[in-house]
PDB file of C-alpha atoms in Angstrom:
ATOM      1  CA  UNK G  15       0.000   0.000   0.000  1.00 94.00           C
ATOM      2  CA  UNK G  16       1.745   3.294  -1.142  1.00 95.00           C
ATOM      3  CA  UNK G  17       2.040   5.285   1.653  1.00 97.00           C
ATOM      4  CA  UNK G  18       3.181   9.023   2.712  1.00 98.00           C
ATOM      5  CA  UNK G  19       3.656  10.609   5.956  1.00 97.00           C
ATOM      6  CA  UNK G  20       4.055  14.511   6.339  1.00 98.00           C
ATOM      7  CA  UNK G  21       5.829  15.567   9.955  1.00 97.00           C
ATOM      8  CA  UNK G  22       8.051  18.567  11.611  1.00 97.00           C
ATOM      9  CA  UNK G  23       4.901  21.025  11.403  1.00 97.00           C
ATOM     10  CA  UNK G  24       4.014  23.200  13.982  1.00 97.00           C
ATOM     11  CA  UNK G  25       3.944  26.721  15.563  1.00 97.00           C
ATOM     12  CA  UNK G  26       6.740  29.222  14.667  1.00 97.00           C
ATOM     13  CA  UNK G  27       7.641  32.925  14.933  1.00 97.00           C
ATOM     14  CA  UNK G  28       7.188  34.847  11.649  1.00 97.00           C
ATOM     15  CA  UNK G  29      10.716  35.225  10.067  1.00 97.00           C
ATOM     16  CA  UNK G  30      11.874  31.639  11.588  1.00 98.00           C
ATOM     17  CA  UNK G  31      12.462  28.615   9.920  1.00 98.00           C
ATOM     18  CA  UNK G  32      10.566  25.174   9.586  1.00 98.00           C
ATOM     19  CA  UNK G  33      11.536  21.701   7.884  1.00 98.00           C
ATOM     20  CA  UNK G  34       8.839  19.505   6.899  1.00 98.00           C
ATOM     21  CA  UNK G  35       9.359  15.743   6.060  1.00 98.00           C
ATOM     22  CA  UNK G  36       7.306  13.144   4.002  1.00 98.00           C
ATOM     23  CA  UNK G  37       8.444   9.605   4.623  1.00 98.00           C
ATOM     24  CA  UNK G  38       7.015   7.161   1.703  1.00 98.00           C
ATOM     25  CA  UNK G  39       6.436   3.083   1.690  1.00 98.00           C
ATOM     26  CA  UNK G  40       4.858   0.948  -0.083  1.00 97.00           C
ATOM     27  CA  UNK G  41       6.541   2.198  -3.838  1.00 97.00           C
ATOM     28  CA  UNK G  42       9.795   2.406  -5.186  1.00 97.00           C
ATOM     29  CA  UNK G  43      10.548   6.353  -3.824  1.00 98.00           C
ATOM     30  CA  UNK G  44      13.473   7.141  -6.424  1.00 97.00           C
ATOM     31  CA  UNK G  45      11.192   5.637  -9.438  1.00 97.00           C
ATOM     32  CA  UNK G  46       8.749   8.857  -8.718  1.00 97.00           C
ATOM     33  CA  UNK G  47       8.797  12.996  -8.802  1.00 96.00           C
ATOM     34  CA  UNK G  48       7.158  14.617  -5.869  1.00 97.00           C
ATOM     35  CA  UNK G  49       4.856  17.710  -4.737  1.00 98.00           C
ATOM     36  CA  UNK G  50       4.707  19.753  -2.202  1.00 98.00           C
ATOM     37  CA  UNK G  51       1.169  21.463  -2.002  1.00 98.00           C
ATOM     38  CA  UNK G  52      -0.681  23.164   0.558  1.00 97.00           C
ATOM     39  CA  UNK G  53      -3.776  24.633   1.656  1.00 95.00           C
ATOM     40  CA  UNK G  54      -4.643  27.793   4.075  1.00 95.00           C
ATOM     41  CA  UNK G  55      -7.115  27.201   6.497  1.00 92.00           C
ATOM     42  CA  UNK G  56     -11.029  27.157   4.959  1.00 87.00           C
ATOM     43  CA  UNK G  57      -9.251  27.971   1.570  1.00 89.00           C
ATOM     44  CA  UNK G  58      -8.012  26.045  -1.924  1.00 90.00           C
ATOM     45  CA  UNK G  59      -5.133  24.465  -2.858  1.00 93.00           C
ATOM     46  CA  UNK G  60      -1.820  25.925  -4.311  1.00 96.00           C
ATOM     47  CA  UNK G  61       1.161  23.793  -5.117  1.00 96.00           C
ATOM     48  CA  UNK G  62       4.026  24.720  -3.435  1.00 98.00           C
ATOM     49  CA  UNK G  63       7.147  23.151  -5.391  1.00 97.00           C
ATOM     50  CA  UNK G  64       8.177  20.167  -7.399  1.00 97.00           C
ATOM     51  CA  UNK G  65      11.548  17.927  -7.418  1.00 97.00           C
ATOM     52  CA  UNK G  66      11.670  14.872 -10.236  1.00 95.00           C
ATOM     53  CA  UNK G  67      13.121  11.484  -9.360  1.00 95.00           C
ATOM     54  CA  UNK G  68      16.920  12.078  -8.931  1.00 95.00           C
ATOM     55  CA  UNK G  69      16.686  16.190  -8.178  1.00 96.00           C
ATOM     56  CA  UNK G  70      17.726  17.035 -11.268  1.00 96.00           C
ATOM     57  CA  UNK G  71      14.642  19.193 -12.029  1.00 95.00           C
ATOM     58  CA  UNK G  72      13.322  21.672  -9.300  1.00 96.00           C
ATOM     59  CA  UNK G  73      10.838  24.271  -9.249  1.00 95.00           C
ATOM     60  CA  UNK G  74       8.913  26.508  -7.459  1.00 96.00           C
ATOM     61  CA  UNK G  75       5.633  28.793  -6.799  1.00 95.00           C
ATOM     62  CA  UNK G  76       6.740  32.378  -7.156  1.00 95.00           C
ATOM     63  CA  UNK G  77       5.159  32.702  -3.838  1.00 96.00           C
ATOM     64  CA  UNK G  78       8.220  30.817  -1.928  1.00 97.00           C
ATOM     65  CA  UNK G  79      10.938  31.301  -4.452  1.00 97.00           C
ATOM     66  CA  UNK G  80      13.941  31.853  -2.797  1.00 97.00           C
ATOM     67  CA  UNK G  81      12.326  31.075   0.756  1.00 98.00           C
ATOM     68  CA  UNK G  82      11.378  27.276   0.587  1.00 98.00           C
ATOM     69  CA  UNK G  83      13.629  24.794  -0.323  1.00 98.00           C
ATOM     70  CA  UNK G  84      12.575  20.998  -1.733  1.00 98.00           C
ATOM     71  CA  UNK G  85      14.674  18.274  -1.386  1.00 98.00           C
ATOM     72  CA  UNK G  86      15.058  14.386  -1.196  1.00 98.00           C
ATOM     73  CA  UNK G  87      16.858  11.466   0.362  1.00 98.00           C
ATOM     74  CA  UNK G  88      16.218   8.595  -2.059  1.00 98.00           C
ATOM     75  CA  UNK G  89      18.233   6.365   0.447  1.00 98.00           C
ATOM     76  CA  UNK G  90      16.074   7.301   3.374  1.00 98.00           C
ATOM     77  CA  UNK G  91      12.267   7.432   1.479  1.00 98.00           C
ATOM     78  CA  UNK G  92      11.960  11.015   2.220  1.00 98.00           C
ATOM     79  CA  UNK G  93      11.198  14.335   0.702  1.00 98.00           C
ATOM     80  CA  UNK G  94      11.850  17.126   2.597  1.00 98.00           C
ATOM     81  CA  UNK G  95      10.438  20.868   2.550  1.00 98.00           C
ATOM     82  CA  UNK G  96      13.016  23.795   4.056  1.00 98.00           C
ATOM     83  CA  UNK G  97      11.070  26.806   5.080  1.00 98.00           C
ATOM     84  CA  UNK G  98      13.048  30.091   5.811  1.00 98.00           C
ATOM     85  CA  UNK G  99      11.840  33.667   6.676  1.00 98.00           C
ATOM     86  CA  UNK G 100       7.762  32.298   7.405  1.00 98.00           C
ATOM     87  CA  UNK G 101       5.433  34.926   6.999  1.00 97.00           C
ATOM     88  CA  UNK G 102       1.399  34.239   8.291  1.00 96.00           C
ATOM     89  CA  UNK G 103       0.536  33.642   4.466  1.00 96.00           C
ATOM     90  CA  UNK G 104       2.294  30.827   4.919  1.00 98.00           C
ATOM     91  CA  UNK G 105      -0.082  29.205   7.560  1.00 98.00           C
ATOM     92  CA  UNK G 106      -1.410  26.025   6.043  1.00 98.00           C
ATOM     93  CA  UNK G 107      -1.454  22.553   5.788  1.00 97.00           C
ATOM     94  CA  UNK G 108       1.274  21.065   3.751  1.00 98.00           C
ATOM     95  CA  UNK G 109       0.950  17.788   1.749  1.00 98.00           C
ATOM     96  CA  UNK G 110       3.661  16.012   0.268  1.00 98.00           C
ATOM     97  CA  UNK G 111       1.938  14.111  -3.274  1.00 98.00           C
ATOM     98  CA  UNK G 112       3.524  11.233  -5.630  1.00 98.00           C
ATOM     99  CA  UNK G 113       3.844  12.420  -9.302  1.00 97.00           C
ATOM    100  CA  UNK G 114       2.853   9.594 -11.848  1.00 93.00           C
ATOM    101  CA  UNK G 115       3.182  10.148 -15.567  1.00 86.00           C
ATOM    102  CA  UNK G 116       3.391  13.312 -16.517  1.00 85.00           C
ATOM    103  CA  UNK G 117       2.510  15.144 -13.510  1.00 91.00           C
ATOM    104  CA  UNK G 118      -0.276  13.338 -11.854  1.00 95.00           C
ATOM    105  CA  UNK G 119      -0.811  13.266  -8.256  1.00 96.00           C
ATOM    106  CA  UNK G 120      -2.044   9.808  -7.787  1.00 96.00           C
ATOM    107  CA  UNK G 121      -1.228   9.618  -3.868  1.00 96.00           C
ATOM    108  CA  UNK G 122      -1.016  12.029  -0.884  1.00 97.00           C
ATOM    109  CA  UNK G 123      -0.152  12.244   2.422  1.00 97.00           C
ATOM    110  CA  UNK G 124      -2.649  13.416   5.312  1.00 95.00           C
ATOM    111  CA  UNK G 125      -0.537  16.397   5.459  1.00 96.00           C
ATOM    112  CA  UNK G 126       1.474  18.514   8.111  1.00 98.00           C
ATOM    113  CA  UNK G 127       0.030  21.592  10.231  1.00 98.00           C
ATOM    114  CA  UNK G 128       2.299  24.641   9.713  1.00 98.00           C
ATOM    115  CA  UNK G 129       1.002  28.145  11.771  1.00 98.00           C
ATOM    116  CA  UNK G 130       3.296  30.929  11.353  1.00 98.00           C
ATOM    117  CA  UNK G 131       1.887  33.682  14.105  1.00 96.00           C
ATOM    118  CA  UNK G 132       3.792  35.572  17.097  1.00 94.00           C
TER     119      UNK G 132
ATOM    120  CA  UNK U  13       1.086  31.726 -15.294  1.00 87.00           C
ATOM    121  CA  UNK U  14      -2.193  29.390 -15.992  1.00 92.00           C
ATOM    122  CA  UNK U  15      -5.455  30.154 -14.664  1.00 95.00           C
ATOM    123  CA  UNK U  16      -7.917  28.075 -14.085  1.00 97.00           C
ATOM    124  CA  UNK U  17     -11.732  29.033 -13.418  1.00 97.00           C
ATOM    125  CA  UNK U  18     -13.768  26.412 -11.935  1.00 98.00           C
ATOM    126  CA  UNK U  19     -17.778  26.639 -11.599  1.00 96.00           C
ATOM    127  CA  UNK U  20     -20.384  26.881  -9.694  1.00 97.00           C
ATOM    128  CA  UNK U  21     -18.415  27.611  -6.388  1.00 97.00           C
ATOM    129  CA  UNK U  22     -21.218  25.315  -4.619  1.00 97.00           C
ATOM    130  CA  UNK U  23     -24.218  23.058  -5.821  1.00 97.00           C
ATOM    131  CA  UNK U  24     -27.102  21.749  -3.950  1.00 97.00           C
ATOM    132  CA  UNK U  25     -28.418  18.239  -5.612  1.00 97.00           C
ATOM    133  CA  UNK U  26     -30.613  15.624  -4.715  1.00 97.00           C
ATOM    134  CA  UNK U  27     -29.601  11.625  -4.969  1.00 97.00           C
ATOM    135  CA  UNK U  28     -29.425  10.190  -8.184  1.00 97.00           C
ATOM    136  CA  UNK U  29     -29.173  13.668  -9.798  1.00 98.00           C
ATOM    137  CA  UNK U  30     -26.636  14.118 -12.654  1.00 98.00           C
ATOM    138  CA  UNK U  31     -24.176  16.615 -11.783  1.00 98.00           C
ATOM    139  CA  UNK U  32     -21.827  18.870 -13.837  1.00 98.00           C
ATOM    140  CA  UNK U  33     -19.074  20.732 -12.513  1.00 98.00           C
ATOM    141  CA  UNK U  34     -17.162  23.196 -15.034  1.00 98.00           C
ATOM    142  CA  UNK U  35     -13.106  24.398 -15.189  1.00 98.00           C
ATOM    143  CA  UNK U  36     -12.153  26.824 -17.817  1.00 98.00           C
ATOM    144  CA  UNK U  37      -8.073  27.505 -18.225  1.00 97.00           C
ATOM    145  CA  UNK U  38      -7.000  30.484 -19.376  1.00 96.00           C
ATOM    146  CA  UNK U  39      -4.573  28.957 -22.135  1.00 95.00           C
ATOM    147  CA  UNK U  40      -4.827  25.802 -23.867  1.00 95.00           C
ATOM    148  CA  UNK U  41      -3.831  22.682 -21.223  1.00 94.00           C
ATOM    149  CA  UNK U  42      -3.857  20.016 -23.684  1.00 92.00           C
ATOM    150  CA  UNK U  43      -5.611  16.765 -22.063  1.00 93.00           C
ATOM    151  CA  UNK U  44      -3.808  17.827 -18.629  1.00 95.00           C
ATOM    152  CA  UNK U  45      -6.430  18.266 -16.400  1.00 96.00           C
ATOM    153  CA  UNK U  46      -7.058  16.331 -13.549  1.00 97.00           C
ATOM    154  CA  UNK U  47     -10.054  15.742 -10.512  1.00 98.00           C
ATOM    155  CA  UNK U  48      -9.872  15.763  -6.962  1.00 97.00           C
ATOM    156  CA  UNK U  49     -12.638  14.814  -4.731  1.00 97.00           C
ATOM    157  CA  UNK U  50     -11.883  16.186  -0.989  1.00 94.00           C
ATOM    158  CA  UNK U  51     -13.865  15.207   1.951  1.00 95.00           C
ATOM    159  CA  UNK U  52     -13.605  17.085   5.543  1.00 91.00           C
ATOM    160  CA  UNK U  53     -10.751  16.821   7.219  1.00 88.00           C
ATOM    161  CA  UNK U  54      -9.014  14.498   4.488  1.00 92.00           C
ATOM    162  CA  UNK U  55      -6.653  14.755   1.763  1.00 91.00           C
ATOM    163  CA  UNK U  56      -7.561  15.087  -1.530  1.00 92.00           C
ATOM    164  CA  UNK U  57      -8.312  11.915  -3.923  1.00 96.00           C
ATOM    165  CA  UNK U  58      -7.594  11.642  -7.642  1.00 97.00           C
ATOM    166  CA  UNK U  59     -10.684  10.807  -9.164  1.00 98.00           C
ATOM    167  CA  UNK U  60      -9.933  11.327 -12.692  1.00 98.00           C
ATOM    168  CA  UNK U  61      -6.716  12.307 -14.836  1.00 97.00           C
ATOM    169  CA  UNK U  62      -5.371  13.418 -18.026  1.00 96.00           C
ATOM    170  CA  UNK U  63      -9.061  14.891 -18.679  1.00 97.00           C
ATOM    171  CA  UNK U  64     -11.000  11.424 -18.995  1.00 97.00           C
ATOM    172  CA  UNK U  65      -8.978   8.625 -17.377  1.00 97.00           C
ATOM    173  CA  UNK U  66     -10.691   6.845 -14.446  1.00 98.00           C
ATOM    174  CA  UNK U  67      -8.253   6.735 -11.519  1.00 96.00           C
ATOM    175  CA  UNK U  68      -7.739   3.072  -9.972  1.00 95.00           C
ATOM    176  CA  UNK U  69     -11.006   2.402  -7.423  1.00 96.00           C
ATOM    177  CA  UNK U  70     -12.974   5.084  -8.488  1.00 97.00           C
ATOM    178  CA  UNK U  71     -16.715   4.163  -9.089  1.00 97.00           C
ATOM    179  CA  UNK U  72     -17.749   4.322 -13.412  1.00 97.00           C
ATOM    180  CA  UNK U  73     -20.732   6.941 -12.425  1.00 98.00           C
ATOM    181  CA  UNK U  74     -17.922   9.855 -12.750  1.00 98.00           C
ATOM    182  CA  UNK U  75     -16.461  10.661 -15.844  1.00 98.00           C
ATOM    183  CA  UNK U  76     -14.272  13.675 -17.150  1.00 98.00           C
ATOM    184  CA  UNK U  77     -14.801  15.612 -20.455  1.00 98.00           C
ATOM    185  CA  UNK U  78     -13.016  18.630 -22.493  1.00 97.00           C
ATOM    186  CA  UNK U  79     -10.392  19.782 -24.030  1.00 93.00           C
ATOM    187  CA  UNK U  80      -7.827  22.778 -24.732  1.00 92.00           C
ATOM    188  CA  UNK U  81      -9.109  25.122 -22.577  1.00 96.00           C
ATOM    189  CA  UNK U  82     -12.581  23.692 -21.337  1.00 97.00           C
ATOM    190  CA  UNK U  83     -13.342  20.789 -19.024  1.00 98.00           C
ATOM    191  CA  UNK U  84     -16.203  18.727 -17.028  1.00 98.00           C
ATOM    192  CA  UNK U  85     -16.515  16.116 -14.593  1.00 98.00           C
ATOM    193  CA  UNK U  86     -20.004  14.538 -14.708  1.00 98.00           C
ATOM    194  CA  UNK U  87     -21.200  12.465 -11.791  1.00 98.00           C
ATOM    195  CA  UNK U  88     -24.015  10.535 -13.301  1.00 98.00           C
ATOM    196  CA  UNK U  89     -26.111   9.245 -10.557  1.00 97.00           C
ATOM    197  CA  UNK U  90     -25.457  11.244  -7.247  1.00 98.00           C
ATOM    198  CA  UNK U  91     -25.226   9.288  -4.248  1.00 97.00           C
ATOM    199  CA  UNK U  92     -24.860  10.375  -0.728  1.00 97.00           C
ATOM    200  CA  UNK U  93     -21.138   9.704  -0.210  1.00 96.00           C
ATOM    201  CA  UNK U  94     -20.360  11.954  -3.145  1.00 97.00           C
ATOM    202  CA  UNK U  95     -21.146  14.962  -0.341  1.00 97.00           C
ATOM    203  CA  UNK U  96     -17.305  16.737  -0.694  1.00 97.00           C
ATOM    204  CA  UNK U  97     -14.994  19.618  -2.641  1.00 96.00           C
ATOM    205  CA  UNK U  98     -14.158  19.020  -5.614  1.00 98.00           C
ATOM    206  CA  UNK U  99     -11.219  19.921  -7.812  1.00 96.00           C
ATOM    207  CA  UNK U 100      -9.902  20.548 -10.960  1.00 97.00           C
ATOM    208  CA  UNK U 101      -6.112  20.773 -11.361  1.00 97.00           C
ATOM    209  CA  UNK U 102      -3.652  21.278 -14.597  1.00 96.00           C
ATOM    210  CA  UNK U 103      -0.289  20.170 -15.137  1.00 93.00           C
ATOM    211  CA  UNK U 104       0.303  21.896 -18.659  1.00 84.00           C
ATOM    212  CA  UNK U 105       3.187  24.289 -18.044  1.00 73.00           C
ATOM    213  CA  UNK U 106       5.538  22.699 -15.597  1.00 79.00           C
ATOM    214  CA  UNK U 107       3.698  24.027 -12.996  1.00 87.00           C
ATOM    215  CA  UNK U 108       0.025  23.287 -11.053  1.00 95.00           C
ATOM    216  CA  UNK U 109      -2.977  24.942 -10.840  1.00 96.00           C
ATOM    217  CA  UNK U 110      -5.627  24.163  -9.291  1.00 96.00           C
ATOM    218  CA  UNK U 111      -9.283  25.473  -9.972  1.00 97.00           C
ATOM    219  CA  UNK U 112     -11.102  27.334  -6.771  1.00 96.00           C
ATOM    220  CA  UNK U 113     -13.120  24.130  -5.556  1.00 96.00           C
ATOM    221  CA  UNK U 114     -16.807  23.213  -6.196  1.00 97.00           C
ATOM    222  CA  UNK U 115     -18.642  22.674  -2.816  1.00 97.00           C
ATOM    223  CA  UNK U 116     -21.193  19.838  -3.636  1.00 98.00           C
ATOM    224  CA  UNK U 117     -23.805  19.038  -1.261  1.00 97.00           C
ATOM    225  CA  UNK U 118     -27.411  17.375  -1.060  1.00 96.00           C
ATOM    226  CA  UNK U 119     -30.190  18.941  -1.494  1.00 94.00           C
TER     227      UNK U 119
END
């Protein structure tokens, strides 16, 4: 059963920094590109960033370029989500989703609480 | 950056009612449009992909039509655990976007 498991969320300072991880089972991890997506409280979604199977291709929504950072252990069966200088936009659930094909998101995880208030 | 424009924002139907729900993208996505179904408090759940392809488990009563620029996911016979959000994403232009969400509930 393909599984993925968001964790590290939590309550932080505006301006402080957060790293999310998504552990995956159940499927061959380094086969697969990955999301990151989230979605504010009582609002829609908005994909966050993308890395392919081996992290040669990265990319981002203009809305964390140059703030988040999206990267993956292949060894270890885990994405990971850096998150520098927060702002309360930012406050959201964040779901780490398996890519199949060309850029389906066939699986997701339940998704990781992130609140960014003083 | 794509745009997408889904429609209406929330519907009220009865059981066994066919449904429509609309997404318009503001350039031409190909066949790359996708639907979510998301119920409270969980994630979303593919339901259909690459405009018309029935994701794995999904029940035949939904289907997905469209093209270039306009799409539509049809649930032909409503039934009570259909109650949810649902989405329409792209994944054109190397980037996501998803449509604004379609609140579906029973009349």
């Amino acid at each position: 059963e393909v599984q993925l498991v968001e964790s590290g969320g939590g309550l932080v300072q505006p301006g402080r920094s957060l790293k999310l991880s998504c552990v995956a089972s159940g499927f061959t991890f380094s086969n697969y590109g990955m999301n990151w997506i989230r979605q504010a409280p009582g609002k829609g979604l908005e994909w966050v960033a993308y890395i392919s199977s081996g992290s040669s291709y990265i990319y981002y929504a203009e809305t964390v370029k140059g703030r988040f950072t999206i990267s993956r252990d292949n060894a270890k069966n885990t994405l990971y989500l850096q998150m520098t200088s927060l702002r309360s936009e930012d406050t959201a659930l964040y779901y780490c989703a398996r890519i199949r094909g060309i850029g389906v998101m066939d699986a997701w995880g339940q998704g990781a609480s992130v609140t960014v208030s003083s | 950056d794509i745009q997408m424009t889904q429609s209406p924002s929330f519907l009220s139907a009865s059981v066994g009612d066919r449904v429509t729900i609309n997404c318009k993208a503001s350039q031409n996505i190909n066949k790359y449009l996708d639907w979510y179904q998301q119920k409270l408090g969980e994630a979303p759940k593919l339901l259909i992909y690459n405009t018309n392809s029935l994701h794995t488990g999904i029940p035949s009563r939904f289907s997905g039509s469209g093209s270039g620029t306009d799409f539509t996911l049809t649930i032909s016979s409503l039934q009570p655990e259909d109650v949810a959000t649902y989405f329409c994403l792209q994944h054109n232009s190397g980037s996501w976007t998803f449509g604004g969400g379609t609140k579906l509930e029973l009349k």
